[in-house]
Amino acid sequence: MKRVILSGGGTGGHIYPAITIARELEKLDDVEFLFVGTPNGMESRIIPKEGYKFASIPAYGLKRSLTVKNVGILMKTAASLWKARSILRHFHPDVVIGTGGYVCGPILMAAALSHIPTLIQEQNVIPGITNKILSHVVDKIALGYEAAKVRFPHPEKCVYTGNPIRPDVIEAKREESRRILGIPEGTFMVLITGGSRGARSINNAMKGVHEHFRDRDNLCLYHVTGTLDYDKIKNDLHADEEGRVGKAGRIIKYEYRMPLALAAADLIICRAGAVSLAELAARGLPAILVPYPYAAEDHQTYNARVFVAAGAAKMIVDKYLTDKELIQDITYLMGSPSTLSHMSDASKGLGRIHAGQDIAKLALELSEKRSKA
């Protein structure tokens, strides 16, 4: 039986790819897993619910600028390395995989120093600081975007795989998804989402969009506000108890069935997180992207530019986002099936639906090299 440690945390964008890779590894071999994360991060709640063993280590993120605080953080990280080495001694992994977040630092560094095969998965065009540091010591780097290769000091370690996608995103059927969500065929569905907590700028701009289209037939504005703004948006738009705004608008706090929503939609308005983009590409979904302006090194803008350059999306800078801009784009795309079709084909061209499987195979190849050694 293979033993695999996976580490990733802080956000769902780091946690769920790790789970997807684990599921793919289970299809390929007999594997025992241990997930490593922080004691109070999202991963400490999500991973046990998924049925996997979980171990925690304290971990701290370095500041991107030169600062005295980094000295203290490095001292704390040294203590985390000792805890990581203890985990390695007890579990004896054949390979250690990191999917992002500063929690990966101690366990991947300790594994590399112990000559255990290591693999990191970089989801964005602009690599995170932890992965940049780890790239000097790990064996392989799985890239979500090919353009990220030139940003690593050891490009020979890089393998372009794409970002792991949940199988249910790929498997969801449009007709069935529309039936479950109550979206009639022939209705143009725009999915609007800013993530689980929401995106305030998108939510605010959408208020004018809802007002403009509220009496429009054959249109559904399926607006997932996120938890923070739901009550305010619903009240401001005078939505009914079911969250309906006129004929076209639907206000939802949190969509647990996002694979269905992606399959049912004709157009999406969203941020430009790497995993979200991988999922919409898997569906061939045209997009209006509004990158989160405070993402580290503005990496969401670089992610979005890949889709814009391919013709799969339009990008609106967050500070320039207005209801008028969105109304104009939605109106144009509704009335231009050929443009929408071109965007869909371009989006599909960016999809890598077997990314999770390819990363799993890469990890097993590394583990086999250790077994032979």
Short mmCIF file of N, CA, C and O in Angstrom, two decimals, residues 53-127:
data_model
loop_
_atom_site.label_atom_id
_atom_site.label_comp_id
_atom_site.label_asym_id
_atom_site.label_seq_id
_atom_site.Cartn_x
_atom_site.Cartn_y
_atom_site.Cartn_z
N LYS A 53 -7.82 11.00 7.18
CA LYS A 53 -7.09 11.32 8.40
C LYS A 53 -6.48 12.71 8.28
O LYS A 53 -6.03 13.11 7.20
N PHE A 54 -6.43 13.41 9.40
CA PHE A 54 -5.94 14.79 9.39
C PHE A 54 -4.98 15.00 10.55
O PHE A 54 -5.24 14.60 11.68
N ALA A 55 -3.85 15.62 10.25
CA ALA A 55 -2.88 16.02 11.28
C ALA A 55 -2.60 17.50 11.11
O ALA A 55 -2.58 18.02 9.98
N SER A 56 -2.40 18.19 12.21
CA SER A 56 -2.19 19.64 12.13
C SER A 56 -0.80 20.03 12.60
O SER A 56 -0.20 19.38 13.46
N ILE A 57 -0.32 21.10 11.98
CA ILE A 57 0.93 21.72 12.42
C ILE A 57 0.72 23.23 12.41
O ILE A 57 -0.02 23.75 11.57
N PRO A 58 1.35 23.95 13.32
CA PRO A 58 1.26 25.41 13.25
C PRO A 58 2.07 25.91 12.05
O PRO A 58 3.16 25.41 11.77
N ALA A 59 1.52 26.84 11.30
CA ALA A 59 2.22 27.38 10.14
C ALA A 59 1.90 28.86 10.00
O ALA A 59 0.82 29.30 10.38
N TYR A 60 2.83 29.59 9.45
CA TYR A 60 2.70 31.05 9.40
C TYR A 60 3.16 31.55 8.03
O TYR A 60 4.14 31.07 7.47
N GLY A 61 2.43 32.53 7.50
CA GLY A 61 2.76 33.08 6.19
C GLY A 61 3.78 34.18 6.28
O GLY A 61 3.70 35.06 7.14
N LEU A 62 4.76 34.14 5.37
CA LEU A 62 5.76 35.21 5.31
C LEU A 62 5.17 36.46 4.67
O LEU A 62 4.32 36.38 3.78
N LYS A 63 5.60 37.63 5.13
CA LYS A 63 5.23 38.89 4.50
C LYS A 63 6.00 39.01 3.18
O LYS A 63 7.17 38.63 3.08
N ARG A 64 5.36 39.57 2.16
CA ARG A 64 6.00 39.66 0.84
C ARG A 64 7.08 40.72 0.80
O ARG A 64 8.01 40.64 0.02
N SER A 65 6.98 41.72 1.65
CA SER A 65 8.02 42.75 1.70
C SER A 65 9.02 42.43 2.81
O SER A 65 8.71 41.66 3.74
N LEU A 66 10.22 42.98 2.70
CA LEU A 66 11.23 42.77 3.74
C LEU A 66 10.77 43.46 5.02
O LEU A 66 10.51 44.66 5.04
N THR A 67 10.64 42.69 6.08
CA THR A 67 10.14 43.24 7.33
C THR A 67 10.71 42.45 8.50
O THR A 67 11.03 41.26 8.38
N VAL A 68 10.82 43.12 9.64
CA VAL A 68 11.32 42.46 10.86
C VAL A 68 10.41 41.32 11.28
O VAL A 68 10.85 40.32 11.85
N LYS A 69 9.12 41.44 10.96
CA LYS A 69 8.17 40.39 11.34
C LYS A 69 8.55 39.04 10.75
O LYS A 69 8.26 37.99 11.33
N ASN A 70 9.19 39.08 9.57
CA ASN A 70 9.57 37.81 8.93
C ASN A 70 10.59 37.04 9.76
O ASN A 70 10.65 35.81 9.68
N VAL A 71 11.40 37.73 10.53
CA VAL A 71 12.38 37.05 11.40
C VAL A 71 11.65 36.19 12.42
O VAL A 71 11.97 35.02 12.63
N GLY A 72 10.64 36.77 13.06
CA GLY A 72 9.86 36.03 14.04
C GLY A 72 9.11 34.88 13.39
O GLY A 72 9.01 33.78 13.97
N ILE A 73 8.58 35.12 12.19
CA ILE A 73 7.85 34.08 11.48
C ILE A 73 8.77 32.91 11.14
O ILE A 73 8.40 31.74 11.28
N LEU A 74 10.00 33.22 10.72
CA LEU A 74 10.95 32.16 10.39
C LEU A 74 11.31 31.32 11.62
O LEU A 74 11.50 30.10 11.53
N MET A 75 11.40 31.97 12.78
CA MET A 75 11.70 31.23 14.02
C MET A 75 10.54 30.29 14.35
O MET A 75 10.76 29.14 14.75
N LYS A 76 9.31 30.77 14.16
CA LYS A 76 8.15 29.91 14.41
C LYS A 76 8.10 28.77 13.40
O LYS A 76 7.73 27.64 13.73
N THR A 77 8.48 29.08 12.16
CA THR A 77 8.48 28.05 11.11
C THR A 77 9.48 26.95 11.42
O THR A 77 9.24 25.77 11.12
N ALA A 78 10.60 27.31 12.04
CA ALA A 78 11.59 26.30 12.43
C ALA A 78 10.97 25.30 13.40
O ALA A 78 11.21 24.08 13.30
N ALA A 79 10.14 25.81 14.33
CA ALA A 79 9.46 24.91 15.27
C ALA A 79 8.46 24.01 14.53
O ALA A 79 8.29 22.83 14.86
N SER A 80 7.80 24.58 13.50
CA SER A 80 6.85 23.80 12.71
C SER A 80 7.56 22.67 11.95
O SER A 80 7.00 21.60 11.75
N LEU A 81 8.80 22.93 11.54
CA LEU A 81 9.57 21.91 10.84
C LEU A 81 9.81 20.68 11.71
O LEU A 81 9.74 19.54 11.23
N TRP A 82 10.05 20.91 12.99
CA TRP A 82 10.25 19.78 13.91
C TRP A 82 8.97 18.95 14.02
O TRP A 82 9.01 17.72 14.03
N LYS A 83 7.82 19.63 14.08
CA LYS A 83 6.54 18.90 14.14
C LYS A 83 6.32 18.14 12.83
O LYS A 83 5.86 16.99 12.84
N ALA A 84 6.67 18.76 11.72
CA ALA A 84 6.51 18.12 10.41
C ALA A 84 7.38 16.86 10.30
O ALA A 84 6.94 15.82 9.81
N ARG A 85 8.61 16.97 10.79
CA ARG A 85 9.51 15.81 10.75
C ARG A 85 8.98 14.66 11.60
O ARG A 85 9.11 13.48 11.25
N SER A 86 8.33 15.00 12.70
CA SER A 86 7.73 13.97 13.56
C SER A 86 6.60 13.25 12.82
O SER A 86 6.48 12.01 12.89
N ILE A 87 5.79 14.01 12.09
CA ILE A 87 4.71 13.41 11.31
C ILE A 87 5.29 12.47 10.25
O ILE A 87 4.79 11.35 10.04
N LEU A 88 6.35 12.89 9.59
CA LEU A 88 6.97 12.06 8.56
C LEU A 88 7.53 10.76 9.14
O LEU A 88 7.40 9.69 8.53
N ARG A 89 8.14 10.86 10.30
CA ARG A 89 8.72 9.65 10.93
C ARG A 89 7.64 8.64 11.29
O ARG A 89 7.84 7.43 11.18
N HIS A 90 6.49 9.13 11.72
CA HIS A 90 5.43 8.22 12.14
C HIS A 90 4.63 7.65 10.96
O HIS A 90 4.18 6.50 11.01
N PHE A 91 4.47 8.45 9.90
CA PHE A 91 3.62 8.01 8.79
C PHE A 91 4.40 7.31 7.67
O PHE A 91 3.83 6.47 6.95
N HIS A 92 5.67 7.64 7.50
CA HIS A 92 6.53 7.06 6.45
C HIS A 92 5.91 7.19 5.05
O HIS A 92 5.65 6.18 4.37
N PRO A 93 5.69 8.39 4.57
CA PRO A 93 5.05 8.55 3.25
C PRO A 93 6.00 8.17 2.10
O PRO A 93 7.22 8.28 2.22
N ASP A 94 5.39 7.74 1.01
CA ASP A 94 6.15 7.47 -0.22
C ASP A 94 6.28 8.73 -1.06
O ASP A 94 7.19 8.83 -1.89
N VAL A 95 5.37 9.67 -0.87
CA VAL A 95 5.41 10.93 -1.60
C VAL A 95 4.60 11.96 -0.81
O VAL A 95 3.64 11.61 -0.12
N VAL A 96 5.01 13.22 -0.90
CA VAL A 96 4.30 14.31 -0.23
C VAL A 96 3.90 15.34 -1.29
O VAL A 96 4.74 15.78 -2.09
N ILE A 97 2.62 15.72 -1.28
CA ILE A 97 2.06 16.62 -2.29
C ILE A 97 1.52 17.88 -1.62
O ILE A 97 0.78 17.80 -0.64
N GLY A 98 1.87 19.03 -2.15
CA GLY A 98 1.36 20.30 -1.63
C GLY A 98 0.52 21.00 -2.68
O GLY A 98 0.92 21.10 -3.85
N THR A 99 -0.65 21.51 -2.28
CA THR A 99 -1.55 22.17 -3.23
C THR A 99 -1.73 23.66 -2.94
O THR A 99 -2.64 24.29 -3.48
N GLY A 100 -0.87 24.21 -2.09
CA GLY A 100 -0.90 25.66 -1.90
C GLY A 100 -1.27 26.09 -0.49
O GLY A 100 -1.87 25.36 0.28
N GLY A 101 -0.88 27.33 -0.17
CA GLY A 101 -1.07 27.84 1.18
C GLY A 101 0.20 27.65 1.98
O GLY A 101 0.97 26.71 1.75
N TYR A 102 0.43 28.55 2.96
CA TYR A 102 1.70 28.49 3.68
C TYR A 102 1.85 27.26 4.57
O TYR A 102 2.95 26.92 4.98
N VAL A 103 0.74 26.53 4.80
CA VAL A 103 0.84 25.31 5.59
C VAL A 103 1.71 24.27 4.88
O VAL A 103 2.28 23.38 5.52
N CYS A 104 1.82 24.37 3.55
CA CYS A 104 2.64 23.41 2.81
C CYS A 104 4.12 23.55 3.12
O CYS A 104 4.88 22.58 2.97
N GLY A 105 4.54 24.74 3.52
CA GLY A 105 5.96 25.01 3.70
C GLY A 105 6.68 24.02 4.59
O GLY A 105 7.64 23.35 4.15
N PRO A 106 6.29 23.88 5.86
CA PRO A 106 7.03 23.00 6.77
C PRO A 106 7.04 21.53 6.35
O PRO A 106 8.09 20.88 6.38
N ILE A 107 5.89 20.99 5.94
CA ILE A 107 5.83 19.56 5.65
C ILE A 107 6.57 19.23 4.35
O ILE A 107 7.26 18.21 4.25
N LEU A 108 6.48 20.10 3.33
CA LEU A 108 7.20 19.86 2.07
C LEU A 108 8.70 20.05 2.26
O LEU A 108 9.51 19.29 1.72
N MET A 109 9.08 21.05 3.04
CA MET A 109 10.51 21.29 3.29
C MET A 109 11.11 20.13 4.08
O MET A 109 12.20 19.63 3.75
N ALA A 110 10.39 19.69 5.10
CA ALA A 110 10.87 18.57 5.91
C ALA A 110 10.99 17.30 5.07
O ALA A 110 11.94 16.52 5.21
N ALA A 111 10.02 17.07 4.18
CA ALA A 111 10.06 15.88 3.32
C ALA A 111 11.25 15.94 2.37
O ALA A 111 11.96 14.94 2.18
N ALA A 112 11.49 17.10 1.77
CA ALA A 112 12.62 17.24 0.85
C ALA A 112 13.94 17.01 1.56
O ALA A 112 14.83 16.33 1.03
N LEU A 113 14.07 17.56 2.78
CA LEU A 113 15.30 17.37 3.55
C LEU A 113 15.49 15.92 3.97
O LEU A 113 16.60 15.48 4.22
N SER A 114 14.38 15.17 4.03
CA SER A 114 14.43 13.75 4.40
C SER A 114 14.52 12.84 3.18
O SER A 114 14.39 11.62 3.30
N HIS A 115 14.70 13.45 1.99
CA HIS A 115 14.83 12.72 0.72
C HIS A 115 13.59 11.90 0.38
O HIS A 115 13.67 10.82 -0.22
N ILE A 116 12.43 12.42 0.78
CA ILE A 116 11.15 11.83 0.40
C ILE A 116 10.67 12.56 -0.86
O ILE A 116 10.73 13.79 -0.93
N PRO A 117 10.21 11.86 -1.89
CA PRO A 117 9.75 12.52 -3.12
C PRO A 117 8.67 13.57 -2.83
O PRO A 117 7.77 13.34 -2.02
N THR A 118 8.77 14.70 -3.51
CA THR A 118 7.87 15.82 -3.24
C THR A 118 7.34 16.42 -4.54
O THR A 118 8.04 16.49 -5.55
N LEU A 119 6.10 16.89 -4.47
CA LEU A 119 5.43 17.48 -5.62
C LEU A 119 4.58 18.64 -5.13
O LEU A 119 3.85 18.50 -4.13
N ILE A 120 4.68 19.79 -5.78
CA ILE A 120 3.78 20.89 -5.47
C ILE A 120 2.93 21.21 -6.69
O ILE A 120 3.37 21.01 -7.82
N GLN A 121 1.72 21.67 -6.42
CA GLN A 121 0.80 22.05 -7.50
C GLN A 121 0.58 23.55 -7.42
O GLN A 121 0.08 24.06 -6.41
N GLU A 122 0.99 24.26 -8.46
CA GLU A 122 0.82 25.71 -8.51
C GLU A 122 -0.37 26.04 -9.42
O GLU A 122 -0.35 25.74 -10.60
N GLN A 123 -1.38 26.67 -8.84
CA GLN A 123 -2.63 26.85 -9.57
C GLN A 123 -2.66 28.11 -10.44
O GLN A 123 -3.41 28.17 -11.41
N ASN A 124 -1.87 29.11 -10.09
CA ASN A 124 -1.98 30.41 -10.73
C ASN A 124 -0.85 30.69 -11.73
O ASN A 124 0.19 30.04 -11.71
N VAL A 125 -1.07 31.71 -12.56
CA VAL A 125 -0.02 32.16 -13.47
C VAL A 125 1.15 32.76 -12.69
O VAL A 125 2.31 32.56 -13.04
N ILE A 126 0.83 33.48 -11.61
CA ILE A 126 1.86 34.06 -10.74
C ILE A 126 1.98 33.17 -9.51
O ILE A 126 1.07 33.09 -8.69
N PRO A 127 3.10 32.46 -9.33
CA PRO A 127 3.24 31.53 -8.21
C PRO A 127 3.19 32.24 -6.86
O PRO A 127 3.63 33.38 -6.71
#
